Amino acid sequence: MLLPAAVFCMTACEVDETYDLGQKPDLSMTFFEEGLAVPIGNSTGFKLGDFITPGTELTVDAGGFYSVSVSGNPAISQSVSIPSVSVSNIACTDASFEFPIPAELSAIPAATWAALVTDYPYVLDEQEATTPIAIQATLPDEIDDIAYVDIDAPVTISFRMASGKMTIKSGFTITFPDCITLTTTQTGATVESGHIFKLTQDMVVSTTATNMAFKMTKITVPNGAFSNHQLTINDNIAIKGSAVVNPIDFASKPDKLAIDIQEQIGTVSVTKASVKLNVGTSVSGTDIDLSAIGDIKDQFSGTVDFILSDPVLKLTVQNDFPFGFNASGLSFTTSTMRNIAIPAFTIPAAATTDIYISRAGGKAAAATGSAIDVVVPNLSDLIRDLPESITMSGVTIALAETGFVDITVGNDYTVAIPSYGLTAPLALDQNSHMTLSKEIDGINLSLNDLSVKNASLGLDLENSIPFNMEFTVTALNEAGEPIDVGITAAASIPAGTIANPTTTPITIEMKEGGANSISELKKLKFNFEMNVLSNNSALNKDQGIAFKNMYASVAGVGGDLGAIKDKEEE
């Protein structure tokens, strides 16, 4: 005799095997006096990833752990103008560079000069002279000291005689104070030792001006030359050289052999300076909105209090200044009125730097580019309960360097916070209670004309969720309504981890005598009441419950099981 088909399966749990009792039973079925037992296999069960859906604010890292991730672009920016430095007052006194008249020429009477002089060049001995140079400037109050200024100051030197002409010999020098740097592209001249203008070829000087050009490019401030924001340099220019004179170049006897040297300094512009500054600024605050991440609570039932485990606040700071700043006064206030005081830190010069504020540090080492750690040991206690927002209050920045820094004067520099971020592994607060349920449907214990008096389901429950939990079962009919089939099943499930899951044997008993017939059973609802005992319970999408070694049996079957046995024996 063939029995009509009767199937015992658990489709929602992705069981490995189903059995059709209308077919020839295989050898994995076990017959006993009052019933039969069927091995069902394993089920994938469920994972937290089935219940927690990542989104913009809730992400999953490479290890599968859930993290809160919030970022924004507050557009906080503060500009600071570096004051202009003007060194326009550079004054040089005109000089008369005079040679003694040779004795032979001095003896010639003026009245007979033209008749007696001959075409004969006289070499004039090397002479020296000096002329004053003065530099004065008033610098802004923001500059406490100055080491040097780069300038662009064109200088023209004119050589002229009152009468006649002379030839200045190669090697003639005009030596400026060594605090002034010169450059030149003039043909027939060079600059030696940075401050000595020197002729490299002979030069004829007559009543028509002969001009030579060079530039002043730098003023190095001598010790004591700057005080009370006043720059004062008083020094001398030294002139040295020899010449050749021919009396026939003079129509009349000269009173003296002198060259008038005039220095004309054009517009002086300052391009850069090395200074000690006392500039500073403050950066206004902004709100970091965390309200969206609170919505993840809606995915759970029970008393669920999420915490942010080991949070990391990241501020990206853009500093255009060519020097670093000490940042102080930075603090955060959460919507739950916890205040987070951030230790002072240094913002590096001329860089965009990620500032990682964390409990233990060590974040900057893994970052690319400029990054620093700021350690707040109790940060996990201050940001832990999913606040609605975090308010960043103003940060005061002051120059970090105590020495001289190079600046481009007259520029506007900016300190800005173009972006911020908060990341933290998601965990459950200690003493949270969370209920998860998993329905297993497709159960059919109806054996048509046979009536089942008792049934049981055995399995090993493997737990990799780091919470203790209580396990119960609810019987459901086809409509998903609870029914009474005399079910008994309860167990305490210890916490586990993905690496070391716990295994608990479970037996679900259904006995005749309930208000409903066992044949009405179509679904089982597995209920897990989770109790969080530790704050170190970070959530991972792969944490979950697996049902292993599932085994179903029915007993007290009303009908003739002998026919099934006979079929097996044939």
C-alpha positions as a printed Julia matrix, in Angstrom:
570×3 Matrix{Float64}:
   0.0     0.0     0.0
   1.25    3.49   -0.9
   0.56    6.38    1.47
  -0.39    9.76    0.02
   2.46   12.29    0.03
   3.26   13.92    3.33
   6.16   16.35    3.56
   8.13   17.47    6.61
  10.31   20.43    5.63
  11.59   23.8     6.84
  11.79   25.92    3.74
  12.44   29.27    5.38
  15.54   27.89    7.06
  17.01   26.52    3.86
  17.17   22.98    5.17
  19.37   20.56    3.38
  16.81   17.79    2.93
  13.05   17.27    2.64
  11.22   13.98    2.76
   8.14   12.79    0.93
   6.62    9.98    2.93
   4.68    8.84   -0.15
   7.89    7.62   -1.75
   9.95    4.63   -0.71
  11.61    5.6     2.6
  15.39    5.77    2.48
  17.7     4.2     4.98
  18.21    7.47    6.92
  14.7     7.14    8.36
  14.48    5.33   11.67
  11.4     3.21   12.41
  10.4     2.36   15.9
   7.38    0.83   17.52
   5.18    3.9    17.61
   6.58    6.24   15.0
   9.43    7.35   12.75
  12.32    9.81   12.88
  13.71   11.88    9.98
  17.07   13.71    9.9
  16.39   17.17    8.48
  19.99   18.44    8.18
  21.43   21.91    8.81
  19.99   25.39    8.43
  21.77   28.65    7.81
  19.6    30.19   10.5
  19.95   33.96   10.54
  22.56   36.67   10.96
  22.4    40.19   12.34
  22.89   41.31    8.76
  19.34   40.07    8.1
  18.01   42.63   10.56
  20.39   45.6    10.44
  20.37   47.4     7.1
  23.39   49.6     6.31
  22.76   53.1     5.03
  24.44   56.45    4.65
  25.19   56.81    8.34
  25.5    53.11    9.19
  28.27   51.34    7.33
  29.94   47.95    7.38
  33.71   47.77    7.45
  35.91   45.17    5.78
  35.65   42.92    8.83
  31.85   42.99    8.8
  31.49   45.25   11.85
  28.84   47.94   11.86
  30.07   51.48   12.28
  28.35   54.78   12.59
  29.82   57.12   10.0
  28.78   60.75    9.76
  30.54   63.42    7.73
  29.9    66.96    6.63
  31.34   70.05    5.05
  30.9    72.93    7.47
  32.71   75.48    5.29
  34.43   76.99    8.32
  37.1    79.42    7.23
  39.03   82.27    8.74
  41.41   84.49    6.81
  44.29   86.4     8.31
  46.08   89.15    6.41
  49.8    89.37    6.79
  50.57   93.09    6.98
  52.61   94.74    4.31
  56.26   95.51    4.97
  57.52   98.66    3.35
  61.21   99.54    3.09
  60.91  102.38    0.63
  63.17  104.84    2.43
  66.65  103.95    1.16
  68.83  107.03    0.73
  72.34  107.31   -0.72
  74.41  110.53   -0.74
  76.08  111.58   -4.0
  79.84  111.13   -3.95
  82.77  112.95   -5.55
  85.58  110.5    -6.26
  88.75  112.59   -6.64
  92.3   111.78   -7.82
  95.37  113.99   -7.19
  96.6   115.88  -10.27
 100.04  114.58  -11.33
 102.89  116.98  -10.43
 103.92  117.4   -14.05
 100.43  118.58  -14.96
 100.05  120.7   -11.86
 103.23  122.66  -12.86
 101.84  123.73  -16.2
 100.46  127.29  -16.05
  96.81  127.58  -16.89
  97.55  130.29  -19.49
  99.81  128.04  -21.52
  98.0   124.76  -20.87
  96.76  124.22  -24.38
 100.19  124.94  -25.9
 102.25  122.8   -23.52
 100.22  119.62  -22.87
 101.16  116.53  -24.86
  99.37  113.3   -25.71
 100.6   111.28  -22.78
  98.42  109.13  -20.47
  99.05  109.38  -16.74
  98.11  106.43  -14.49
  96.44  107.72  -11.38
  97.03  105.81   -8.15
  94.17  103.91   -6.51
  91.98  106.07   -4.32
  89.28  105.38   -1.74
  86.21  107.28   -0.64
  82.99  106.7     1.3
  79.46  107.99    1.11
  76.58  107.41    3.55
  73.6   105.09    3.0
  70.55  105.06    5.26
  67.62  102.63    5.43
  64.61  103.37    7.59
  61.21  101.69    7.89
  58.33  101.42   10.33
  56.93   97.9    10.52
  53.4    96.89   11.59
  52.6    95.93   15.17
  52.07   92.27   14.19
  55.8    91.98   13.46
  57.87   91.58   16.6
  61.2    91.14   14.87
  62.65   90.88   11.4
  65.65   88.97   10.08
  65.62   89.93    6.44
  63.46   91.27    3.62
  63.61   90.3    -0.02
  63.29   93.43   -2.11
  63.3    94.48   -5.72
  65.11   97.83   -5.84
  66.65   98.95   -9.15
  69.74  101.13   -8.77
  71.35  103.3   -11.43
  74.83  104.75  -10.86
  75.79  107.75  -13.0
  79.45  108.69  -13.56
  80.14  112.22  -14.83
  82.96  114.73  -14.93
  82.71  118.52  -14.87
  85.2   118.76  -17.75
  87.43  116.53  -19.8
  87.4   112.79  -19.45
  89.13  109.92  -17.66
  89.2   106.16  -17.99
  88.25  104.24  -14.87
  90.28  101.05  -14.77
  88.81   97.57  -14.55
  88.56   96.45  -10.94
  86.92   99.66   -9.77
  84.54   98.75   -6.88
  81.57  100.21   -5.08
  81.16   98.22   -1.86
  77.79   98.35   -0.13
  77.28   97.26    3.48
  77.31   93.47    3.66
  73.69   93.53    4.9
  72.64   94.52    1.37
  72.61   91.91   -1.39
  73.14   93.03   -4.99
  72.69   91.43   -8.41
  73.47   92.74  -11.86
  73.21   91.85  -15.51
  75.2    94.9   -16.59
  77.76   94.36  -19.34
  81.25   95.12  -18.11
  80.36   94.62  -14.45
  79.77   91.93  -11.88
  78.83   91.51   -8.21
  81.29   89.89   -5.84
  80.61   88.57   -2.35
  76.97   89.54   -2.79
  77.47   93.24   -2.04
  80.42   94.55   -4.09
  79.69   96.1    -7.5
  82.84   95.72   -9.6
  83.83   96.84  -13.1
  85.27   94.07  -15.22
  86.48   96.33  -18.02
  87.74   99.89  -18.38
  85.09  102.59  -18.54
  85.45  106.09  -20.0
  83.86  108.88  -17.98
  83.22  112.29  -19.52
  80.92  115.25  -19.15
  78.14  113.05  -20.51
  76.81  110.65  -17.85
  77.83  107.0   -18.1
  75.31  104.77  -16.38
  75.68  101.36  -14.81
  72.76   99.34  -13.39
  72.21   96.7   -10.73
  69.59   95.74   -8.17
  69.31   95.52   -4.42
  67.57   92.19   -3.75
  67.85   91.61   -0.03
  68.39   93.45    3.21
  69.66   91.33    6.1
  68.86   93.18    9.29
  71.96   93.64   11.51
  71.73   93.01   15.23
  70.24   95.99   16.99
  68.87   97.54   13.8
  65.26   96.72   14.68
  63.59   97.99   17.83
  60.04   98.99   18.72
  58.91   98.16   15.18
  61.49  100.56   13.75
  64.13   99.4    11.26
  67.16  101.72   11.12
  70.37  101.03    9.23
  73.04  103.76    8.9
  76.22  102.73    7.16
  78.65  103.71    4.4
  79.29  102.8     0.81
  83.02  102.41    0.04
  84.41  103.43   -3.38
  87.82  102.27   -4.53
  89.72  102.3    -7.81
  92.29  103.78  -10.14
  92.11  105.7   -13.45
  94.08  106.92  -16.44
  94.04  110.58  -17.53
  95.4   112.23  -20.7
  95.86  116.01  -20.5
  94.91  116.52  -24.13
  91.38  115.47  -23.13
  91.14  118.75  -21.17
  90.69  122.04  -23.08
  91.93  123.95  -20.06
  93.82  123.16  -16.9
  91.4   121.34  -14.52
  91.09  122.5   -10.95
  90.71  118.84   -9.87
  90.4   115.36  -11.32
  87.05  114.25   -9.87
  84.23  111.93  -10.91
  80.77  112.74   -9.64
  78.97  109.5    -8.69
  75.22  109.67   -8.27
  73.08  106.7    -7.15
  69.42  106.69   -8.07
  67.21  104.08   -6.39
  63.92  103.27   -8.07
  60.7   102.05   -6.47
  61.43   99.49   -3.76
  59.01   96.57   -3.48
  59.17   93.94   -0.75
  58.38   90.39   -1.87
  59.16   88.31    1.19
  60.33   88.69    4.74
  61.58   86.56    7.57
  59.83   87.8    10.66
  58.63   86.97   14.12
  54.87   87.36   14.11
  52.25   87.65   16.79
  49.27   86.94   14.55
  46.43   84.64   15.53
  42.79   83.98   14.83
  39.83   81.9    15.92
  37.67   79.49   13.99
  33.96   79.55   14.72
  32.01   76.39   15.52
  29.51   74.18   13.78
  27.06   71.41   14.54
  27.7    67.81   13.58
  24.24   66.33   13.03
  23.87   62.75   14.27
  20.08   62.51   14.34
  19.82   60.18   11.34
  21.71   57.34   12.96
  19.1    57.09   15.7
  16.73   55.53   13.18
  18.55   52.21   13.37
  16.84   51.55   16.71
  13.6    51.08   14.82
  14.94   47.85   13.35
  14.78   46.11   16.72
  12.19   45.37   19.37
  12.9    45.61   23.05
  14.85   48.05   25.15
  17.65   48.84   22.75
  20.29   51.41   23.66
  23.08   51.67   21.16
  26.45   53.1    22.06
  29.37   54.29   19.99
  32.28   52.03   20.83
  35.7    53.69   20.51
  34.55   56.76   18.53
  36.93   58.73   16.34
  36.34   62.37   15.49
  38.18   63.5    12.39
  38.68   67.13   11.47
  40.32   68.11    8.23
  42.17   71.37    8.77
  43.52   73.35    5.84
  46.29   75.75    6.78
  47.55   78.0     4.0
  49.94   79.79    6.31
  53.62   79.02    5.73
  53.96   78.25    9.42
  52.26   76.11   12.0
  49.72   77.11   14.59
  49.04   75.92   18.09
  45.34   75.19   18.36
  43.69   75.44   21.76
  40.25   75.9    23.21
  38.64   73.34   20.9
  35.74   71.57   22.57
  32.65   69.61   21.64
  29.33   69.48   23.41
  26.89   66.64   22.73
  23.14   67.04   22.76
  23.16   65.1    26.02
  25.24   67.94   27.48
  28.5    66.09   27.77
  31.46   68.37   27.2
  34.57   67.12   25.45
  37.68   69.21   26.02
  40.33   68.61   23.37
  44.01   68.98   24.33
  46.0    71.59   22.45
  47.62   70.43   19.23
  49.73   71.88   16.46
  48.4    72.49   12.97
  51.28   71.89   10.52
  52.37   74.64    8.15
  51.19   74.9     4.56
  49.29   71.63    4.55
  45.88   70.04    4.71
  45.97   67.84    7.79
  43.57   65.26    9.18
  43.21   65.62   12.94
  42.14   62.31   14.52
  40.61   62.72   17.97
  40.3    59.33   19.64
  40.52   57.47   22.91
  43.88   55.76   22.36
  45.44   57.41   19.31
  47.26   55.47   16.63
  44.93   56.57   13.83
  47.29   58.96   12.09
  49.85   56.25   11.35
  47.43   54.52    8.99
  46.4    57.72    7.23
  47.8    59.02    3.99
  49.13   62.54    3.84
  49.53   64.88    6.77
  47.79   63.56    9.89
  48.13   63.87   13.66
  46.59   62.14   16.67
  44.92   63.96   19.54
  44.26   61.62   22.46
  41.24   62.06   24.74
  41.32   59.03   27.08
  37.68   59.3    28.18
  36.26   59.99   24.71
  34.34   56.69   24.72
  32.52   57.79   27.87
  31.72   61.23   26.48
  30.42   60.13   23.07
  28.68   56.83   23.62
  24.92   57.16   23.58
  24.04   58.26   20.04
  23.62   61.98   20.74
  21.46   63.96   18.35
  24.31   66.31   17.56
  27.78   67.41   18.55
  28.56   71.13   18.64
  32.11   72.21   17.94
  33.01   75.42   19.67
  35.62   77.89   18.45
  39.29   77.06   18.32
  41.91   79.71   18.94
  45.1    79.42   16.97
  48.36   81.14   17.74
  51.68   80.96   15.96
  53.5    77.79   16.93
  56.97   78.89   15.89
  58.89   81.03   18.34
  61.6    81.86   15.8
  61.54   83.56   12.45
  59.21   82.44    9.69
  59.26   83.32    6.03
  56.16   85.09    4.77
  54.96   86.64    1.56
  53.96   90.05    2.79
  50.61   91.54    1.99
  49.03   88.11    1.39
  45.82   86.75    2.86
  46.28   83.32    4.39
  43.46   81.02    5.47
  42.82   78.49    8.2
  39.79   76.4     7.32
  37.95   73.25    8.36
  36.5    72.03    5.07
  35.22   68.71    6.43
  34.6    66.68    9.56
  33.67   63.12   10.3
  32.67   60.82   13.14
  33.17   57.08   12.95
  32.61   54.53   15.69
  31.93   50.81   15.88
  28.29   50.24   16.81
  27.61   48.33   20.0
  24.79   47.76   22.46
  24.83   49.4    25.83
  25.17   47.2    28.86
  21.79   45.96   30.2
  20.11   46.45   26.84
  17.45   43.88   25.94
  16.77   43.01   22.35
  14.29   40.54   20.89
  14.8    38.83   17.54
  12.46   36.27   16.05
  12.82   33.87   13.15
   9.86   32.04   11.62
  10.35   28.59   10.13
   7.49   27.76    7.82
   6.59   24.97    5.41
   6.13   22.49    8.24
   3.65   19.73    7.42
   3.03   17.07   10.04
  -0.26   15.99    8.47
   0.0    12.36    7.42
  -3.43   12.4     5.8
  -5.4     9.55    7.41
  -2.81    9.1    10.14
  -3.01   11.18   13.28
   0.17   12.33   15.0
  -0.05   12.34   18.79
   3.47   13.54   19.6
   6.2    15.23   17.6
   9.6    16.64   18.44
  12.32   18.59   16.73
  15.91   18.28   17.87
  18.77   20.56   16.85
  22.05   22.05   17.92
  21.78   25.82   18.19
  25.08   27.5    17.32
  25.42   31.08   18.59
  28.06   33.56   17.41
  26.31   36.65   18.83
  28.16   38.08   21.86
  25.03   38.19   24.04
  23.43   35.72   26.4
  19.9    34.95   25.35
  16.77   33.04   26.3
  15.28   30.77   23.64
  11.54   30.04   23.31
   9.32   28.68   20.55
   5.83   29.68   19.41
   3.68   27.37   17.26
   1.83   29.05   14.38
  -0.89   27.92   11.97
  -1.03   28.59    8.24
  -2.23   32.16    8.88
   0.69   32.84   11.2
  -1.53   32.83   14.3
  -0.28   31.29   17.56
  -1.78   27.9    18.33
  -1.6    25.54   21.29
  -0.04   22.22   20.38
   1.32   21.48   23.83
   4.73   22.79   22.86
   7.54   22.87   25.37
  10.89   24.34   24.46
  13.08   26.71   26.44
  16.79   27.07   26.83
  19.45   29.52   27.94
  21.92   30.21   25.17
  25.39   31.44   26.19
  27.13   34.23   24.29
  29.53   33.35   21.52
  31.72   34.93   18.9
  32.32   34.37   15.22
  35.65   32.77   16.03
  34.31   30.73   18.96
  30.56   30.09   18.69
  28.74   28.25   21.46
  26.61   25.17   20.77
  23.49   24.32   22.78
  21.36   21.17   22.18
  17.66   22.06   21.83
  14.62   19.77   21.9
  11.2    21.1    20.93
   8.38   18.82   22.18
   4.76   18.86   20.95
   2.31   16.59   22.73
  -1.31   15.62   22.26
  -3.61   17.44   24.63
  -3.25   21.03   23.52
  -6.17   23.11   22.32
  -5.09   22.57   18.71
  -4.18   19.48   16.74
  -0.54   18.98   15.83
  -1.67   18.65   12.23
  -2.54   22.38   12.29
   1.11   23.28   12.87
   2.55   25.02    9.8
   5.21   27.31   11.25
   7.51   27.58   14.22
   8.6    30.95   15.52
  11.97   30.91   17.27
  12.26   33.76   19.78
  15.56   35.03   21.16
  15.54   37.45   24.08
  19.06   38.88   24.18
  20.61   40.35   27.29
  23.71   42.5    26.88
  26.09   42.12   29.79
  29.13   43.98   28.48
  29.79   47.27   26.71
  32.41   45.55   24.55
  29.78   44.04   22.3
  30.46   45.45   18.86
  27.93   44.31   16.28
  28.97   42.35   13.18
  26.75   41.47   10.24
  28.01   37.87   10.33
  27.12   37.3    13.97
  24.08   35.08   14.15
  22.33   31.83   14.97
  22.73   28.62   12.98
  20.59   25.49   13.37
  22.72   22.36   13.06
  21.93   18.62   13.05
  18.16   19.1    12.94
  16.17   15.94   13.59
  12.4    15.55   13.49
  10.38   12.65   14.87
   6.69   11.83   15.06
   5.29    9.29   17.46
   1.96    7.78   18.4
   0.93    7.76   14.73
  -2.61    6.35   14.38
  -2.57    3.97   11.37
  -0.66    1.14    9.86
   3.09    1.85    9.7
   3.64   -1.81    8.96
   2.81   -1.21    5.33
   5.76    1.18    5.11
   7.99   -1.46    6.66
   6.69   -4.07    4.22
   7.56   -1.8     1.35
  11.09   -1.44    2.66
  11.47   -5.21    2.94
  10.41   -5.88   -0.64
